[in-house]
Amino acid sequence: MIRRRNALNRDQEEHERKMSEVNRRIHTLETDLNRLKRQQDQSMDRLMQAKAKQVKATQQVDRLDGEISRKAAEVATAAAQVQDSVDKASSICGRIEDVEHPSYYNAQIHELNHRMTVEKAQFDHMDLCELELDVQEKAGKLNQKAIEFKNLSDNVHHVSAMLVKRKLKWAALRKEIATRTSLGFNKFMMKRDFAGKLKFDHTGQRLDVAVVRNKEGGTKLSVVNDMKQLSGGERSFTQVSLLMALGECIECPFRVMDEFDVFMDSINRTLTLKLLIETAKTEATKQFIFVTPNDLR
């Protein structure tokens, strides 16, 4: 039973260590995940700003192209009107050469072309394709980290469930050992016409010993919870019974008892030695060692 309990304790410690390692890895992944999210957000902001500028420039170019087309149409219309007027005027008289060159429309066209060139030059240093590739790369890393985070989370849940099961088994084993120890203690105490009970408080790490005895040879039972109410020999016998009960639940090949009968009277000592010898005979696979200044015969 002790090996099972030790194995369960080792498994529990191993699972707790794994959980600590998994939690540490989760914390590292969460840090990387947050950093990649911030980088992705920054790249997305840059991309959105660049696209906004691109849209604005495209709109301006379209507007300028429309204005150029409109001006060109106006020029064509004006040219047609001029040509019509020239034809009409020529039918009346010869052409009169104008001393000033009409450059108004040419100047307008030149100005519009210049403005369109300036607007396009503002976005020549921005590589939108490169920004889009960077965003895609960051999104891929973010997705990979999210998958790793989910796998680790699933592993943590699995380990947690296993740990809960191990704790339940360990608690059941501990309860079984406590019950067996209490029954064994009562069995040994009955050799002295006592009834004993052990109450284990695992939470408070406390052990309460209760002893029931006949008072003055009568039938009325009295419960002794304070061992100081017992005589020295009775306390020593109670301690030996407790040790023997614990020994039955502990798979140890050696049992050593040092000066266990120093404070016993002859009656309690005789009963105790008889109890120890009988127990040693029934457990032939274990070695009992008794250290006492008194004679064991």
CSV table of N, CA and C in Angstrom, one decimal, residues 96-157:
chain,number,residue,atom,x,y,z
A,96,ILE,N,-6.9,87.6,-90.6
A,96,ILE,CA,-6.1,88.6,-90.0
A,96,ILE,C,-5.2,87.9,-89.0
A,97,GLU,N,-3.9,88.0,-89.2
A,97,GLU,CA,-2.9,87.4,-88.2
A,97,GLU,C,-2.9,88.1,-86.9
A,98,ASP,N,-3.1,87.3,-85.8
A,98,ASP,CA,-3.0,87.9,-84.5
A,98,ASP,C,-1.6,88.0,-84.0
A,99,VAL,N,-1.2,89.2,-83.5
A,99,VAL,CA,0.2,89.4,-83.0
A,99,VAL,C,0.5,88.6,-81.8
A,100,GLU,N,-0.5,88.2,-80.9
A,100,GLU,CA,-0.3,87.4,-79.7
A,100,GLU,C,-0.7,86.0,-79.9
A,101,HIS,N,0.2,85.0,-79.4
A,101,HIS,CA,-0.1,83.6,-79.6
A,101,HIS,C,-1.1,83.1,-78.5
A,102,PRO,N,-2.2,82.4,-78.9
A,102,PRO,CA,-3.2,82.0,-78.0
A,102,PRO,C,-2.7,80.7,-77.2
A,103,SER,N,-2.1,80.8,-76.0
A,103,SER,CA,-1.5,79.7,-75.3
A,103,SER,C,-2.3,79.4,-74.0
A,104,TYR,N,-3.5,79.9,-73.9
A,104,TYR,CA,-4.2,79.7,-72.7
A,104,TYR,C,-4.5,78.2,-72.4
A,105,TYR,N,-5.1,77.5,-73.4
A,105,TYR,CA,-5.5,76.1,-73.2
A,105,TYR,C,-4.2,75.3,-73.0
A,106,ASN,N,-3.2,75.6,-73.8
A,106,ASN,CA,-2.0,74.8,-73.6
A,106,ASN,C,-1.4,74.9,-72.2
A,107,ALA,N,-1.5,76.1,-71.7
A,107,ALA,CA,-1.0,76.3,-70.3
A,107,ALA,C,-1.8,75.5,-69.3
A,108,GLN,N,-3.1,75.5,-69.5
A,108,GLN,CA,-4.0,74.7,-68.6
A,108,GLN,C,-3.7,73.2,-68.7
A,109,ILE,N,-3.5,72.7,-69.9
A,109,ILE,CA,-3.2,71.3,-70.0
A,109,ILE,C,-1.8,71.0,-69.3
A,110,HIS,N,-0.9,71.9,-69.5
A,110,HIS,CA,0.5,71.7,-68.9
A,110,HIS,C,0.4,71.7,-67.4
A,111,GLU,N,-0.4,72.6,-66.8
A,111,GLU,CA,-0.6,72.6,-65.4
A,111,GLU,C,-1.2,71.4,-64.8
A,112,LEU,N,-2.2,70.8,-65.5
A,112,LEU,CA,-2.9,69.6,-65.0
A,112,LEU,C,-2.0,68.4,-65.1
A,113,ASN,N,-1.2,68.3,-66.2
A,113,ASN,CA,-0.2,67.2,-66.3
A,113,ASN,C,0.8,67.3,-65.2
A,114,HIS,N,1.2,68.5,-64.8
A,114,HIS,CA,2.2,68.7,-63.8
A,114,HIS,C,1.6,68.2,-62.4
A,115,ARG,N,0.4,68.6,-62.1
A,115,ARG,CA,-0.2,68.2,-60.9
A,115,ARG,C,-0.4,66.7,-60.8
A,116,MET,N,-0.7,66.1,-61.8
A,116,MET,CA,-0.9,64.6,-61.8
A,116,MET,C,0.4,63.9,-61.6
A,117,THR,N,1.5,64.4,-62.2
A,117,THR,CA,2.8,63.9,-61.9
A,117,THR,C,3.3,64.0,-60.5
A,118,VAL,N,3.0,65.1,-59.9
A,118,VAL,CA,3.4,65.4,-58.5
A,118,VAL,C,2.6,64.4,-57.6
A,119,GLU,N,1.3,64.2,-57.8
A,119,GLU,CA,0.5,63.3,-57.0
A,119,GLU,C,1.0,61.8,-57.0
A,120,LYS,N,1.4,61.4,-58.2
A,120,LYS,CA,1.9,60.1,-58.4
A,120,LYS,C,3.3,59.9,-57.7
A,121,ALA,N,4.1,60.9,-57.7
A,121,ALA,CA,5.4,60.8,-57.2
A,121,ALA,C,5.4,60.6,-55.6
A,122,GLN,N,4.3,61.0,-55.0
A,122,GLN,CA,4.2,60.9,-53.5
A,122,GLN,C,4.2,59.4,-53.1
A,123,PHE,N,3.8,58.5,-54.0
A,123,PHE,CA,3.6,57.1,-53.6
A,123,PHE,C,4.6,56.2,-54.3
A,124,ASP,N,5.6,56.8,-55.0
A,124,ASP,CA,6.6,56.0,-55.7
A,124,ASP,C,7.5,55.2,-54.7
A,125,HIS,N,7.7,55.7,-53.4
A,125,HIS,CA,8.6,55.0,-52.5
A,125,HIS,C,7.9,54.0,-51.7
A,126,MET,N,6.6,53.8,-51.8
A,126,MET,CA,5.8,52.8,-51.0
A,126,MET,C,5.6,51.6,-51.9
A,127,ASP,N,6.0,50.4,-51.3
A,127,ASP,CA,5.8,49.1,-51.9
A,127,ASP,C,4.6,48.4,-51.3
A,128,LEU,N,3.5,48.5,-51.9
A,128,LEU,CA,2.3,48.0,-51.3
A,128,LEU,C,2.3,46.4,-51.3
A,129,CYS,N,2.9,45.9,-52.3
A,129,CYS,CA,3.0,44.4,-52.4
A,129,CYS,C,3.9,43.9,-51.3
A,130,GLU,N,5.0,44.6,-51.0
A,130,GLU,CA,5.8,44.2,-49.8
A,130,GLU,C,5.1,44.2,-48.5
A,131,LEU,N,4.3,45.3,-48.3
A,131,LEU,CA,3.5,45.4,-47.1
A,131,LEU,C,2.5,44.2,-47.0
A,132,GLU,N,1.8,43.9,-48.1
A,132,GLU,CA,0.8,42.8,-48.1
A,132,GLU,C,1.5,41.5,-47.8
A,133,LEU,N,2.7,41.3,-48.3
A,133,LEU,CA,3.4,40.0,-48.1
A,133,LEU,C,3.8,39.9,-46.6
A,134,ASP,N,4.2,41.1,-46.0
A,134,ASP,CA,4.6,41.1,-44.6
A,134,ASP,C,3.4,40.8,-43.7
A,135,VAL,N,2.2,41.4,-44.1
A,135,VAL,CA,1.0,41.1,-43.3
A,135,VAL,C,0.6,39.6,-43.4
A,136,GLN,N,0.8,39.0,-44.6
A,136,GLN,CA,0.4,37.6,-44.8
A,136,GLN,C,1.4,36.7,-43.9
A,137,GLU,N,2.7,37.1,-43.9
A,137,GLU,CA,3.6,36.3,-43.1
A,137,GLU,C,3.3,36.4,-41.6
A,138,LYS,N,3.0,37.6,-41.2
A,138,LYS,CA,2.7,37.8,-39.7
A,138,LYS,C,1.4,37.0,-39.4
A,139,ALA,N,0.4,37.0,-40.3
A,139,ALA,CA,-0.8,36.3,-40.1
A,139,ALA,C,-0.6,34.8,-40.0
A,140,GLY,N,0.3,34.3,-40.8
A,140,GLY,CA,0.7,32.9,-40.8
A,140,GLY,C,1.3,32.5,-39.5
A,141,LYS,N,2.3,33.3,-39.0
A,141,LYS,CA,2.9,33.0,-37.7
A,141,LYS,C,1.9,33.1,-36.6
A,142,LEU,N,1.0,34.1,-36.7
A,142,LEU,CA,-0.1,34.2,-35.6
A,142,LEU,C,-0.9,32.9,-35.6
A,143,ASN,N,-1.3,32.4,-36.8
A,143,ASN,CA,-2.1,31.2,-36.8
A,143,ASN,C,-1.4,30.0,-36.3
A,144,GLN,N,-0.1,29.9,-36.6
A,144,GLN,CA,0.7,28.8,-36.0
A,144,GLN,C,0.8,28.8,-34.5
A,145,LYS,N,1.0,30.1,-34.0
A,145,LYS,CA,1.1,30.2,-32.5
A,145,LYS,C,-0.3,29.9,-31.9
A,146,ALA,N,-1.4,30.3,-32.6
A,146,ALA,CA,-2.7,30.0,-32.0
A,146,ALA,C,-2.9,28.5,-32.0
A,147,ILE,N,-2.4,27.7,-33.0
A,147,ILE,CA,-2.6,26.3,-33.0
A,147,ILE,C,-1.8,25.7,-31.9
A,148,GLU,N,-0.5,26.1,-31.7
A,148,GLU,CA,0.3,25.6,-30.6
A,148,GLU,C,-0.3,25.9,-29.3
A,149,PHE,N,-0.9,27.1,-29.1
A,149,PHE,CA,-1.5,27.5,-27.9
A,149,PHE,C,-2.7,26.6,-27.6
A,150,LYS,N,-3.5,26.2,-28.6
A,150,LYS,CA,-4.6,25.4,-28.4
A,150,LYS,C,-4.2,24.0,-28.0
A,151,ASN,N,-3.1,23.5,-28.7
A,151,ASN,CA,-2.6,22.1,-28.4
A,151,ASN,C,-2.1,22.1,-26.9
A,152,LEU,N,-1.4,23.1,-26.5
A,152,LEU,CA,-0.9,23.1,-25.1
A,152,LEU,C,-2.1,23.2,-24.1
A,153,SER,N,-3.1,24.0,-24.5
A,153,SER,CA,-4.3,24.2,-23.6
A,153,SER,C,-5.0,22.8,-23.5
A,154,ASP,N,-5.1,22.1,-24.6
A,154,ASP,CA,-5.7,20.8,-24.5
A,154,ASP,C,-4.9,19.8,-23.6
A,155,ASN,N,-3.6,19.9,-23.8
A,155,ASN,CA,-2.7,19.1,-23.0
A,155,ASN,C,-2.8,19.4,-21.5
A,156,VAL,N,-2.9,20.7,-21.2
A,156,VAL,CA,-3.1,21.1,-19.8
A,156,VAL,C,-4.4,20.6,-19.2
A,157,HIS,N,-5.5,20.7,-20.0
A,157,HIS,CA,-6.8,20.1,-19.5
A,157,HIS,C,-6.7,18.6,-19.3
